[in-house]
Each structure stands twice: as C-alpha cells, then as structure tokens.
mmCIF file of C-alpha atoms in Angstrom:
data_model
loop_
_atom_site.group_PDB
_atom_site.id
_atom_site.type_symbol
_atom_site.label_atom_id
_atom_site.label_comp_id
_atom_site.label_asym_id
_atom_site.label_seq_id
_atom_site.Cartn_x
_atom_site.Cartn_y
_atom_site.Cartn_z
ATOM 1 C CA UNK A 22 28.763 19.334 -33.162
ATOM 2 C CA UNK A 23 27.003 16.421 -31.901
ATOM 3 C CA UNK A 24 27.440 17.041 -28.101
ATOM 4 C CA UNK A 25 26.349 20.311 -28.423
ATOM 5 C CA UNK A 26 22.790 19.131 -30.686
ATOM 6 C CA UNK A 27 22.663 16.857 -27.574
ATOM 7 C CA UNK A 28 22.902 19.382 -24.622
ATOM 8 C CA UNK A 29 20.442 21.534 -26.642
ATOM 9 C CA UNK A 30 17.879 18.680 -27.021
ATOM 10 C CA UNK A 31 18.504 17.697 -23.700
ATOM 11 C CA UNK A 32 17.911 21.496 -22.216
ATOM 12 C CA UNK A 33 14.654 22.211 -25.221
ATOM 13 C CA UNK A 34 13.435 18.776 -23.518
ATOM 14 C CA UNK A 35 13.377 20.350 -20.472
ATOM 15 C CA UNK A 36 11.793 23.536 -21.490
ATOM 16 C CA UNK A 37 8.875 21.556 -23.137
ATOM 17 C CA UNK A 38 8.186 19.430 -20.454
ATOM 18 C CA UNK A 39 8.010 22.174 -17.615
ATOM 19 C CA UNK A 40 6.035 24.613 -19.975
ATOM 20 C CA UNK A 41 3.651 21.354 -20.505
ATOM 21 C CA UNK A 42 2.856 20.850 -17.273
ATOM 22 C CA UNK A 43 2.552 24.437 -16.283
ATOM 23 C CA UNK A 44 0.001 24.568 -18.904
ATOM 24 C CA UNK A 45 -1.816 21.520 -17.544
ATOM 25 C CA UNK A 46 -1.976 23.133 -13.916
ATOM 26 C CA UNK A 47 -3.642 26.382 -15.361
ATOM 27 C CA UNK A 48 -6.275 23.718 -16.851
ATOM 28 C CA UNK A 49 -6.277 22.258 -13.275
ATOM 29 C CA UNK A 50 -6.837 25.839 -11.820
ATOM 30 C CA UNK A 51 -9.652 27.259 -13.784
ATOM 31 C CA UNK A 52 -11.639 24.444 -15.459
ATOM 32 C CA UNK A 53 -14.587 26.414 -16.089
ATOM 33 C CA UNK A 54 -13.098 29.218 -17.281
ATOM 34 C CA UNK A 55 -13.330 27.995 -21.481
ATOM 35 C CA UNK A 56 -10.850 31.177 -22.012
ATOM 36 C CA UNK A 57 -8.519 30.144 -19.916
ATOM 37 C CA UNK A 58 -8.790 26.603 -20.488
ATOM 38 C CA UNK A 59 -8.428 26.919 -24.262
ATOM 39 C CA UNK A 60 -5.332 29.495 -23.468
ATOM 40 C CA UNK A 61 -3.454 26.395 -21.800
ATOM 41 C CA UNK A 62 -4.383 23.861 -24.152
ATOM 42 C CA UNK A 63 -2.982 25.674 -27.217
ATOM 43 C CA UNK A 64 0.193 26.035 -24.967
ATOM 44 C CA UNK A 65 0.361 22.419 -24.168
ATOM 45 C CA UNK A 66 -0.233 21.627 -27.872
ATOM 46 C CA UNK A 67 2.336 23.564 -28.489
ATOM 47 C CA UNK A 68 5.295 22.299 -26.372
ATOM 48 C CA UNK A 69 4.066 18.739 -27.004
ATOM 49 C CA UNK A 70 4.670 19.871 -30.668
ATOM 50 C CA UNK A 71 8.056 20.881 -30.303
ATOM 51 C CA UNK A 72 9.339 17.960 -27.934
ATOM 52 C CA UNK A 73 8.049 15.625 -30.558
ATOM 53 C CA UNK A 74 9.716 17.622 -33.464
ATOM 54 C CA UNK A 75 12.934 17.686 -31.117
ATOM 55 C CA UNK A 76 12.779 13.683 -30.869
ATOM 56 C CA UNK A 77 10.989 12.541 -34.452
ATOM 57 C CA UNK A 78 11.516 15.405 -36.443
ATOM 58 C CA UNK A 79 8.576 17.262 -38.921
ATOM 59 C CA UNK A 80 6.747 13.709 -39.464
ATOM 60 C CA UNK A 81 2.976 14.556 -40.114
ATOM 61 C CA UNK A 82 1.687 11.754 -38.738
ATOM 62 C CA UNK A 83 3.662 11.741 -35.356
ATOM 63 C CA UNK A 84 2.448 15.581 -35.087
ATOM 64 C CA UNK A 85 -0.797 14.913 -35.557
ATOM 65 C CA UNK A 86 -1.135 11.837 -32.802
ATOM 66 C CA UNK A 87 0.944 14.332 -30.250
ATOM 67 C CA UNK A 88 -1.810 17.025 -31.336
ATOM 68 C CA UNK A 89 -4.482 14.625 -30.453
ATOM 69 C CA UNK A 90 -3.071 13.212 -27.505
ATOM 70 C CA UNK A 91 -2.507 16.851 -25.837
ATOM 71 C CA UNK A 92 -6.014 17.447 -26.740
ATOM 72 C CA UNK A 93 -7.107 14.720 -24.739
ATOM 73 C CA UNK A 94 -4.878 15.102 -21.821
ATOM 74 C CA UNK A 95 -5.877 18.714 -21.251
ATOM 75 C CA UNK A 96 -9.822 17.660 -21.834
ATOM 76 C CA UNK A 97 -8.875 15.047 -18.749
ATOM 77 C CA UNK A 98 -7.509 17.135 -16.593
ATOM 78 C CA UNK A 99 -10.278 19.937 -16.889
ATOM 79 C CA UNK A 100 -12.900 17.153 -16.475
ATOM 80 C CA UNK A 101 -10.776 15.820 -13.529
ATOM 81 C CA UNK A 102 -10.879 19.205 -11.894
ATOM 82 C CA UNK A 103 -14.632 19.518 -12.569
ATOM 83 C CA UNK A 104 -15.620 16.278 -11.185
ATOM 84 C CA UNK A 105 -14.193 16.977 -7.728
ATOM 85 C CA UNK A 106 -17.636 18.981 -7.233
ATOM 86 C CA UNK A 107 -19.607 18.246 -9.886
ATOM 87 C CA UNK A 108 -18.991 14.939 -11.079
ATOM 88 C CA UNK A 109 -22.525 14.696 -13.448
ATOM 89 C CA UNK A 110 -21.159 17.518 -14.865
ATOM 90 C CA UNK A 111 -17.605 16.151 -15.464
ATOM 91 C CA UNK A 112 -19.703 12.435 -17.016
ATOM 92 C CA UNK A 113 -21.582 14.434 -19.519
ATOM 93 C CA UNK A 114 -18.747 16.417 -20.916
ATOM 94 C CA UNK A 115 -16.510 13.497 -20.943
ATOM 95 C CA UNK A 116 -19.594 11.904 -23.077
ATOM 96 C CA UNK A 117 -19.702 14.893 -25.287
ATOM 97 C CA UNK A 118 -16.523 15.035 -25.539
ATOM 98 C CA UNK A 119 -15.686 11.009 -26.637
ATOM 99 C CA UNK A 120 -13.809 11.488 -30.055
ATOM 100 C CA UNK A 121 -11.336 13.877 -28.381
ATOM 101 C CA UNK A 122 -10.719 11.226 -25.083
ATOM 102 C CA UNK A 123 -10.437 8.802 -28.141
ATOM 103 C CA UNK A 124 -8.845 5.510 -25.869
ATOM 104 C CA UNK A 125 -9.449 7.159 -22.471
ATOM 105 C CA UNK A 126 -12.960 7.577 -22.603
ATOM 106 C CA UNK A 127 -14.376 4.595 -21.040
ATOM 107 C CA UNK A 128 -12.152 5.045 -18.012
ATOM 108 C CA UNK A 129 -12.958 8.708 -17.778
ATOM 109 C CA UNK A 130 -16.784 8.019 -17.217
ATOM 110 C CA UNK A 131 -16.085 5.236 -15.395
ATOM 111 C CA UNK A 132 -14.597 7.242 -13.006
ATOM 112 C CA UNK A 133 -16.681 10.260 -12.935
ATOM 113 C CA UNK A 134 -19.827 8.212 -13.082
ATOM 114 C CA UNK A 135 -18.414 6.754 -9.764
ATOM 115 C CA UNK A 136 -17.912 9.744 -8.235
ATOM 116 C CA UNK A 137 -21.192 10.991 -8.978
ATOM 117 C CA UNK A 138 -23.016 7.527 -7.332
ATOM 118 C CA UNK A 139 -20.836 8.317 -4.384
ATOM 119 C CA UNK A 140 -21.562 12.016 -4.164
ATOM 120 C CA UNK A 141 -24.996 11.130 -4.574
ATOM 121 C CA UNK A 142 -25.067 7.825 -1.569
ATOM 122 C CA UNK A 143 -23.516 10.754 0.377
ATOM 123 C CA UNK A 144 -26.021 12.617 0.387
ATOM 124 C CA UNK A 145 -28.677 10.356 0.691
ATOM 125 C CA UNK A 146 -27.010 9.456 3.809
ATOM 126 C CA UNK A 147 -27.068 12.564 5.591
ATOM 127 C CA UNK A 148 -30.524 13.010 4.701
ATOM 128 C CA UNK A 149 -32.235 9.720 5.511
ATOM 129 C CA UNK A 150 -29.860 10.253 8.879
ATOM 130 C CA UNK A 151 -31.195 13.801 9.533
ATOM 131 C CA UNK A 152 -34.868 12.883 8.934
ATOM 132 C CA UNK A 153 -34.335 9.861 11.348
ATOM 133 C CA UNK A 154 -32.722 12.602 13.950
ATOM 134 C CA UNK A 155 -35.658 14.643 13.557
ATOM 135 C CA UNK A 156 -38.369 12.021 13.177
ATOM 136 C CA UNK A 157 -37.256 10.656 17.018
ATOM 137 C CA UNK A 158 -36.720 14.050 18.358
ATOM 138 C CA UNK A 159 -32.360 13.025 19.030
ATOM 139 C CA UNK A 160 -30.573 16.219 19.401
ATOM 140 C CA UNK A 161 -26.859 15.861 17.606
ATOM 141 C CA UNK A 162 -24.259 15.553 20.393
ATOM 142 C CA UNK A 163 -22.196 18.390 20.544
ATOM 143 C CA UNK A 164 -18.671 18.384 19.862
ATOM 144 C CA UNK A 165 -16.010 18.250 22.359
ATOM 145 C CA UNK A 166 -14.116 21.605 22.917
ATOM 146 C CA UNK A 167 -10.510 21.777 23.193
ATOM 147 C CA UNK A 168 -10.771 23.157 26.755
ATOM 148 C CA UNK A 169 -12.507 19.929 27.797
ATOM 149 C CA UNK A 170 -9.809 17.552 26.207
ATOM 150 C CA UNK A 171 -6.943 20.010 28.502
ATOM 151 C CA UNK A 172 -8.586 19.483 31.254
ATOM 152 C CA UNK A 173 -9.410 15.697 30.866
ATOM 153 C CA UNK A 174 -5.557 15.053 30.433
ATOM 154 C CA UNK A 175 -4.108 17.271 32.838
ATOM 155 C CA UNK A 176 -6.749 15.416 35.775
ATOM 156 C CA UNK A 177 -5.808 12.098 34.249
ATOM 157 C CA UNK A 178 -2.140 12.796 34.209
ATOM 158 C CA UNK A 179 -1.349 14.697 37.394
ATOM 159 C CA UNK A 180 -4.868 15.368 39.228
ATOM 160 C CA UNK A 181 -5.060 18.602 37.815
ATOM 161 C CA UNK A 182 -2.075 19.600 39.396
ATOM 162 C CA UNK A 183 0.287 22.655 37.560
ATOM 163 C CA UNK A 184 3.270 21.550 39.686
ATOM 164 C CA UNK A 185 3.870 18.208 38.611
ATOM 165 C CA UNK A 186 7.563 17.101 38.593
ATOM 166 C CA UNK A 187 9.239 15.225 35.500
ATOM 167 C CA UNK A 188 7.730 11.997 34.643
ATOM 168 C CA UNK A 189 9.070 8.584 34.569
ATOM 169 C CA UNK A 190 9.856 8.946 30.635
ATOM 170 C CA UNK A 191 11.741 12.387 31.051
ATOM 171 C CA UNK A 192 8.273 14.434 30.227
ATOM 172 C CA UNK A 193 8.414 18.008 31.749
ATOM 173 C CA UNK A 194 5.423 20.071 32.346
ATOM 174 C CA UNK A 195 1.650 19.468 32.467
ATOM 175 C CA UNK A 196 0.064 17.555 29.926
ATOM 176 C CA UNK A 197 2.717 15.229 28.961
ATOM 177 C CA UNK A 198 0.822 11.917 28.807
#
C-alpha cells in the first residue's frame, strides 16, 4: 500500500530528475543547434511535468508554472552555453527572449552583458598592446622551452652532474630540487 506508493515516488523522482538534467546537458552541448535544443526542452518539460504530477498531482495551475519554469531554465542554459563565445549574441536572445526568462531576466543580461564588456576590454587590450609592440619595433620574448627549464635545475641542483647521490631530504636522482 502506502510504502510501496512511496518507494515508487521515491524511484519516479529519481527517474525525472536524472532524465531532467540529461536533457539540460544536451541543451548545454549543442546550443545552436534549434533542433536539438527544442528536442531537449520538450524532454525537460516533460519530466518536470511528471515530478510535479508525482508530488501535487493534475493541478493546472502548478503544471503550467513547472511548464514555464522548464522553459526558462532550458532558454538559460542554451544562452549560458552561447555566451561563453559569443556573449552579444547570448544578451540579445536573452532580450528577445524576456517573457520566457520571466524573473531571471535581469540577471541573465546582466551577466551576459558583462561578459561581452569583458570579451570586448580583452580585446582591446591585445590590440592597443600589439600596436604599441609594433609602433616601438619590441620583438615578443620568446617562450622558455622545457629543455631550458631541465637544464637550469639540474646546474642549479647538482652542477649538471647525472651522478648525484641522494639528497639531504631523501630525493634520488637528478632534478629533485
């Protein structure tokens, strides 16, 4: 009877809850794929449906703010994937997009508009650095090479010596600084 309705909810809960975020990561994965995107957010929908039928029942209204709220959580985390490279991108679909964010949208742009200024400073960085570069004639210093870093060790350490004996601290072998 009841311990069995409870093991069942308890296991459905489960179900739901994996299957929702599953669907979230294929959002995540291919965010400007609309087929793909639209695949997983009809999945979500649907096991946010069914965990909220599992804990309120066939209530209308409780159906309806679950449908809405999956909607928005799979709009975020498409716009979340976007806005790694293409934050401006991410900003004006959010804006597009405000009914379906509904409380989340102010944070959302927020947060992709920020990106986007920083994306942006970034690369006004590296080009008002590179034009200075150029402007004085300054080659960029090349980077140090592994073989370099050996060697600058193993002198430090033993003199450049293979045949060093254990150190102080129980270290065997060359480069053991």
């Amino acid at each position: 009877g009841a311990h069995v309705e409870s093991q069942w909810k308890t296991w459905a809960g489960g179900v739901n809850d994996k299957g929702a975020a599953e669907a979230l990561r294929g959002i995540a994965t291919s965010p400007l794929d609309p087929e793909t995107v639209a695949h997983h957010e009809k999945d979500l929908i649907t096991f946010r449906v069914q965990q909220a039928q599992i804990k309120y029942g066939n209530d209308p209204k409780i159906i309806g703010e679950t449908v809405a709220q999956a909607r928005s959580d799979a709009l975020r985390t498409r716009l979340d994937a976007i806005a790694v490279n293409e934050p401006l991108r991410a900003e004006k679909m959010a804006k597009d997009n405000q009914k379906i964010l509904g409380t989340s949208y102010d944070e959302a742009v927020g947060k992709y508009r920020a990106r986007a200024d920083q994306q942006l400073g970034n690369t006004a960085g590296t080009v008002a650095i590179e034009r200075a570069r150029t402007a004085n004639g300054i080659e960029m210093p090349q980077g140090v090479q592994a073989p370099a870093v050996r060697n600058a060790i193993l002198q430090q350490e033993s003199g450049n010596r293979s045949n060093i004996g254990t150190s102080i601290d129980g270290a065997q072998g060359p480069g053991q600084i």
